[in-house]
């Protein structure tokens, strides 16, 4: 019997608890033994919960319990998730997480501790919710040099843009709907300003390159400036606008940004709608591979968390090697030299430019007196 703990009983944490209980036989078949939740850590009281005896407010109950081998950290946020995770790994417990902010910010250090302690630090749920993408990128595509990743990595913003495109809904109404459905982060600024997608592309880029790609250095724009005029202009130009986490890899360097991009209707990513995520990965041997599915929500995200718990039970004595190291020197390519085509919206019409650097784009925008300029995903 594997005894496990869940830290955080919010949307994802309650989903993890339910899957472990409701799919107990399936989980046991895969893990090779039954899995039982011994603790749930949360600062709130859950006096009406049928298993209220499982709840604790003291992380030391978990850290000091030798019976607990695997812990799911689904609290979100940096602190105290970082301190708790570090203590648990140092205590020789495997930790799995959906916390992209923590993985993108402290992942390098936590992965090194996990390696030193011969335990697992797994984070499949941190990118793409329920979509398997971390393992496929690390393992199934291991024979490739990854050349490009372009992903719709945030369900909330995809939902908002989809509502703006299909139902002419205002940004605010669509955001409230997404929050009510439990898609949005606690602070929706992380979604709409692009920070959540930035953390996710940083994680994917670090995995693809094998070295840490610092999320703080990725140029990040959200969707707050996208208007219904931009929506109409994109439709007229034969495409849609999606918030894209973008990375290109060449000669050991990474170019990366998060920004709304114009996507022609022929591109596979244009059909990723609602709260769904889609991640298009290009490898030099495999070509294009697309990952698609529910990128947010209680059970889809919990599905990936529990799968990592199962893997941690299976790999209790021989850890799974998924991660990256600290880079030697700067990994970022010169962003000022990078060129994209742009969809420029002028007063009465729009145009798609030749490939331009950012400075050339600014000059062209001024010359055309354009209201907006959105990079094209070619
Ligand atoms: N707020 C995130 C999203 C949750 O909307 O995609 C999943 O990471």
Short mmCIF file of C-alpha atoms in Angstrom, two decimals, residues 85-347:
data_model
loop_
_atom_site.label_atom_id
_atom_site.label_comp_id
_atom_site.label_asym_id
_atom_site.label_seq_id
_atom_site.Cartn_x
_atom_site.Cartn_y
_atom_site.Cartn_z
CA UNK A 85 8.46 21.01 -1.70
CA UNK A 86 12.12 21.49 -0.84
CA UNK A 87 11.64 20.06 2.66
CA UNK A 88 9.72 17.06 1.32
CA UNK A 89 12.36 16.27 -1.33
CA UNK A 90 15.13 16.63 1.27
CA UNK A 91 13.15 14.24 3.48
CA UNK A 92 13.36 11.67 0.66
CA UNK A 93 9.79 11.92 -0.63
CA UNK A 94 8.80 12.21 -4.26
CA UNK A 95 6.78 15.31 -5.12
CA UNK A 96 4.50 15.79 -8.13
CA UNK A 97 2.96 19.11 -9.05
CA UNK A 98 0.65 21.11 -11.27
CA UNK A 99 2.32 24.34 -10.11
CA UNK A 100 3.86 25.87 -13.24
CA UNK A 101 4.90 29.03 -11.41
CA UNK A 102 6.99 26.97 -9.00
CA UNK A 103 8.46 24.69 -11.69
CA UNK A 104 9.32 27.64 -13.96
CA UNK A 105 10.87 29.64 -11.11
CA UNK A 106 12.57 27.08 -8.85
CA UNK A 107 12.47 23.95 -11.04
CA UNK A 108 16.24 23.83 -11.64
CA UNK A 109 16.99 23.80 -7.92
CA UNK A 110 14.19 21.37 -7.01
CA UNK A 111 15.18 18.97 -9.81
CA UNK A 112 18.79 19.01 -8.55
CA UNK A 113 17.63 18.18 -5.01
CA UNK A 114 15.44 15.36 -6.34
CA UNK A 115 18.44 13.96 -8.23
CA UNK A 116 20.67 14.16 -5.17
CA UNK A 117 18.06 12.41 -3.03
CA UNK A 118 17.18 9.86 -5.73
CA UNK A 119 13.49 10.76 -5.65
CA UNK A 120 11.11 12.08 -8.29
CA UNK A 121 10.03 15.64 -8.96
CA UNK A 122 7.41 15.31 -11.71
CA UNK A 123 5.28 18.05 -13.27
CA UNK A 124 3.20 16.64 -16.13
CA UNK A 125 0.17 18.70 -15.01
CA UNK A 126 2.12 21.98 -15.07
CA UNK A 127 1.71 22.37 -18.85
CA UNK A 128 -1.43 21.56 -20.83
CA UNK A 129 -3.50 20.35 -17.83
CA UNK A 130 -4.58 16.83 -18.74
CA UNK A 131 -2.66 16.67 -22.04
CA UNK A 132 0.35 14.36 -21.98
CA UNK A 133 3.14 16.62 -23.26
CA UNK A 134 5.99 16.72 -20.73
CA UNK A 135 6.74 13.00 -20.98
CA UNK A 136 6.27 12.81 -24.78
CA UNK A 137 8.59 15.79 -25.24
CA UNK A 138 11.23 14.37 -22.88
CA UNK A 139 11.04 10.72 -23.81
CA UNK A 140 9.14 9.97 -27.04
CA UNK A 141 10.84 12.82 -28.92
CA UNK A 142 14.23 12.18 -27.32
CA UNK A 143 15.81 11.32 -30.69
CA UNK A 144 15.00 14.77 -32.12
CA UNK A 145 16.52 18.19 -31.99
CA UNK A 146 13.42 20.24 -31.26
CA UNK A 147 13.36 23.20 -33.64
CA UNK A 148 10.11 24.94 -32.71
CA UNK A 149 7.26 24.91 -30.17
CA UNK A 150 4.09 26.94 -30.73
CA UNK A 151 1.37 26.39 -28.18
CA UNK A 152 -2.02 27.58 -27.05
CA UNK A 153 -1.05 27.06 -23.44
CA UNK A 154 -3.70 28.97 -21.51
CA UNK A 155 -7.28 27.74 -21.46
CA UNK A 156 -8.74 30.90 -19.94
CA UNK A 157 -7.47 33.22 -22.68
CA UNK A 158 -8.36 30.71 -25.38
CA UNK A 159 -11.87 30.57 -23.98
CA UNK A 160 -12.10 34.38 -23.89
CA UNK A 161 -10.82 34.80 -27.47
CA UNK A 162 -13.12 32.04 -28.71
CA UNK A 163 -16.11 33.77 -27.11
CA UNK A 164 -15.06 37.07 -28.68
CA UNK A 165 -14.75 35.42 -32.12
CA UNK A 166 -17.84 33.23 -32.10
CA UNK A 167 -20.31 35.02 -29.81
CA UNK A 168 -19.13 38.60 -30.06
CA UNK A 169 -18.90 38.52 -26.26
CA UNK A 170 -17.12 41.24 -24.38
CA UNK A 171 -13.78 40.45 -22.81
CA UNK A 172 -15.16 40.98 -19.28
CA UNK A 173 -18.17 38.64 -19.69
CA UNK A 174 -16.03 35.90 -21.17
CA UNK A 175 -13.48 36.26 -18.34
CA UNK A 176 -16.23 35.98 -15.67
CA UNK A 177 -17.53 32.82 -17.39
CA UNK A 178 -14.04 31.30 -17.39
CA UNK A 179 -13.60 32.12 -13.70
CA UNK A 180 -16.98 30.60 -12.84
CA UNK A 181 -15.96 27.41 -14.64
CA UNK A 182 -12.76 27.16 -12.55
CA UNK A 183 -10.35 27.68 -15.47
CA UNK A 184 -8.77 30.94 -14.40
CA UNK A 185 -5.90 31.34 -11.96
CA UNK A 186 -6.69 32.79 -8.52
CA UNK A 187 -5.42 36.07 -9.89
CA UNK A 188 -6.67 36.20 -13.51
CA UNK A 189 -3.96 38.74 -14.39
CA UNK A 190 -1.65 35.73 -14.70
CA UNK A 191 -3.89 34.42 -17.48
CA UNK A 192 -4.86 37.56 -19.37
CA UNK A 193 -1.42 39.22 -19.16
CA UNK A 194 0.28 36.08 -20.46
CA UNK A 195 2.35 35.13 -17.38
CA UNK A 196 0.78 31.69 -17.06
CA UNK A 197 1.54 30.89 -20.71
CA UNK A 198 5.04 32.32 -20.22
CA UNK A 199 5.77 29.89 -17.36
CA UNK A 200 4.52 27.01 -19.51
CA UNK A 201 6.61 27.88 -22.58
CA UNK A 202 9.61 28.33 -20.25
CA UNK A 203 9.08 24.79 -18.93
CA UNK A 204 8.68 23.31 -22.43
CA UNK A 205 11.70 25.26 -23.71
CA UNK A 206 13.83 24.11 -20.78
CA UNK A 207 12.87 20.49 -21.49
CA UNK A 208 13.49 20.88 -25.23
CA UNK A 209 16.89 22.51 -24.79
CA UNK A 210 17.99 20.59 -21.67
CA UNK A 211 18.93 23.82 -19.89
CA UNK A 212 16.94 26.33 -17.85
CA UNK A 213 15.14 28.94 -19.95
CA UNK A 214 14.40 31.74 -17.50
CA UNK A 215 10.73 32.77 -17.67
CA UNK A 216 11.64 36.27 -16.47
CA UNK A 217 13.54 36.86 -19.72
CA UNK A 218 10.76 35.84 -22.11
CA UNK A 219 9.03 38.86 -23.69
CA UNK A 220 5.39 38.48 -22.63
CA UNK A 221 2.23 40.17 -23.87
CA UNK A 222 -1.30 39.17 -22.93
CA UNK A 223 -4.65 39.59 -24.65
CA UNK A 224 -5.89 42.67 -22.79
CA UNK A 225 -5.36 44.95 -25.80
CA UNK A 226 -7.19 42.72 -28.29
CA UNK A 227 -10.38 44.43 -29.43
CA UNK A 228 -13.44 43.29 -31.36
CA UNK A 229 -12.00 45.36 -34.27
CA UNK A 230 -8.89 43.14 -34.23
CA UNK A 231 -11.21 40.11 -34.22
CA UNK A 232 -13.06 41.39 -37.31
CA UNK A 233 -9.81 42.23 -39.07
CA UNK A 234 -8.40 38.73 -38.40
CA UNK A 235 -11.60 37.12 -39.69
CA UNK A 236 -11.45 39.23 -42.85
CA UNK A 237 -7.83 38.16 -43.34
CA UNK A 238 -8.87 34.49 -43.15
CA UNK A 239 -7.74 33.55 -39.67
CA UNK A 240 -8.05 33.87 -35.91
CA UNK A 241 -6.06 35.36 -33.04
CA UNK A 242 -4.70 33.05 -30.34
CA UNK A 243 -2.38 33.66 -27.40
CA UNK A 244 0.74 31.71 -28.36
CA UNK A 245 3.69 30.58 -26.30
CA UNK A 246 6.40 30.46 -28.95
CA UNK A 247 9.97 29.13 -28.94
CA UNK A 248 12.54 28.47 -31.66
CA UNK A 249 15.77 26.60 -31.10
CA UNK A 250 18.89 27.04 -33.22
CA UNK A 251 22.61 26.54 -32.58
CA UNK A 252 22.09 26.03 -28.85
CA UNK A 253 20.14 29.30 -28.52
CA UNK A 254 16.45 29.90 -27.80
CA UNK A 255 14.18 32.63 -29.13
CA UNK A 256 10.91 32.81 -27.17
CA UNK A 257 7.91 35.07 -26.68
CA UNK A 258 4.31 34.98 -25.48
CA UNK A 259 1.96 37.14 -27.56
CA UNK A 260 -1.35 37.13 -29.41
CA UNK A 261 -0.61 35.82 -32.92
CA UNK A 262 -2.61 35.76 -36.13
CA UNK A 263 -3.15 32.20 -37.34
CA UNK A 264 -4.49 31.36 -40.79
CA UNK A 265 -7.50 29.02 -40.83
CA UNK A 266 -5.39 26.32 -42.52
CA UNK A 267 -3.06 26.04 -39.50
CA UNK A 268 -3.94 23.22 -37.09
CA UNK A 269 -3.77 25.58 -34.10
CA UNK A 270 -6.59 27.74 -35.49
CA UNK A 271 -9.13 25.02 -34.64
CA UNK A 272 -8.17 24.74 -30.96
CA UNK A 273 -11.18 26.33 -29.35
CA UNK A 274 -12.90 26.91 -26.05
CA UNK A 275 -10.77 26.02 -23.01
CA UNK A 276 -8.71 23.50 -25.00
CA UNK A 277 -4.96 23.74 -25.40
CA UNK A 278 -2.96 22.71 -28.45
CA UNK A 279 0.80 22.39 -28.66
CA UNK A 280 2.58 22.03 -31.98
CA UNK A 281 6.11 20.69 -31.57
CA UNK A 282 8.53 20.37 -34.47
CA UNK A 283 11.45 17.95 -34.33
CA UNK A 284 14.17 17.57 -36.95
CA UNK A 285 13.38 13.87 -37.40
CA UNK A 286 9.67 13.59 -36.65
CA UNK A 287 8.42 16.83 -38.23
CA UNK A 288 5.30 18.36 -36.71
CA UNK A 289 3.55 16.68 -33.78
CA UNK A 290 0.39 18.09 -32.26
CA UNK A 291 -0.82 17.63 -28.67
CA UNK A 292 -4.43 18.53 -27.99
CA UNK A 293 -6.82 18.30 -25.05
CA UNK A 294 -8.28 19.93 -21.96
CA UNK A 295 -5.69 22.39 -20.71
CA UNK A 296 -7.41 23.36 -17.49
CA UNK A 297 -10.14 22.20 -15.13
CA UNK A 298 -10.42 19.97 -12.10
CA UNK A 299 -10.36 16.37 -13.34
CA UNK A 300 -8.23 16.84 -16.49
CA UNK A 301 -5.46 18.45 -14.43
CA UNK A 302 -5.89 15.97 -11.58
CA UNK A 303 -5.62 13.14 -14.12
CA UNK A 304 -2.06 14.22 -14.93
CA UNK A 305 -1.19 14.74 -11.25
CA UNK A 306 -2.35 11.23 -10.29
CA UNK A 307 -0.49 9.72 -13.26
CA UNK A 308 2.71 11.31 -11.89
CA UNK A 309 1.90 9.86 -8.44
CA UNK A 310 1.52 6.42 -10.04
CA UNK A 311 4.86 6.87 -11.83
CA UNK A 312 6.51 7.93 -8.59
CA UNK A 313 5.25 4.79 -6.86
CA UNK A 314 6.54 2.62 -9.72
CA UNK A 315 9.87 4.47 -9.83
CA UNK A 316 10.34 4.64 -6.08
CA UNK A 317 13.89 3.32 -6.17
CA UNK A 318 14.98 4.32 -9.68
CA UNK A 319 13.95 7.87 -10.41
CA UNK A 320 12.54 9.06 -13.72
CA UNK A 321 14.94 11.41 -15.43
CA UNK A 322 12.87 14.31 -16.70
CA UNK A 323 14.24 17.82 -16.35
CA UNK A 324 17.05 20.20 -17.18
CA UNK A 325 20.24 21.72 -15.80
CA UNK A 326 21.58 25.23 -15.24
CA UNK A 327 22.99 26.65 -18.48
CA UNK A 328 26.57 27.75 -18.93
CA UNK A 329 26.22 31.26 -20.36
CA UNK A 330 23.28 32.96 -22.02
CA UNK A 331 20.78 30.69 -23.80
CA UNK A 332 18.77 33.45 -25.45
CA UNK A 333 19.13 34.37 -29.14
CA UNK A 334 19.17 38.04 -30.19
CA UNK A 335 15.46 38.96 -30.09
CA UNK A 336 16.03 42.26 -31.92
CA UNK A 337 17.12 40.37 -35.04
CA UNK A 338 14.14 38.01 -35.08
CA UNK A 339 11.67 38.64 -37.91
CA UNK A 340 7.93 37.90 -38.17
CA UNK A 341 5.27 38.90 -40.64
CA UNK A 342 2.64 41.15 -39.04
CA UNK A 343 -1.08 41.61 -39.51
CA UNK A 344 -1.46 45.42 -39.42
CA UNK A 345 -4.90 46.89 -38.83
CA UNK A 346 -5.36 50.34 -40.32
CA UNK A 347 -8.42 52.60 -40.33
#
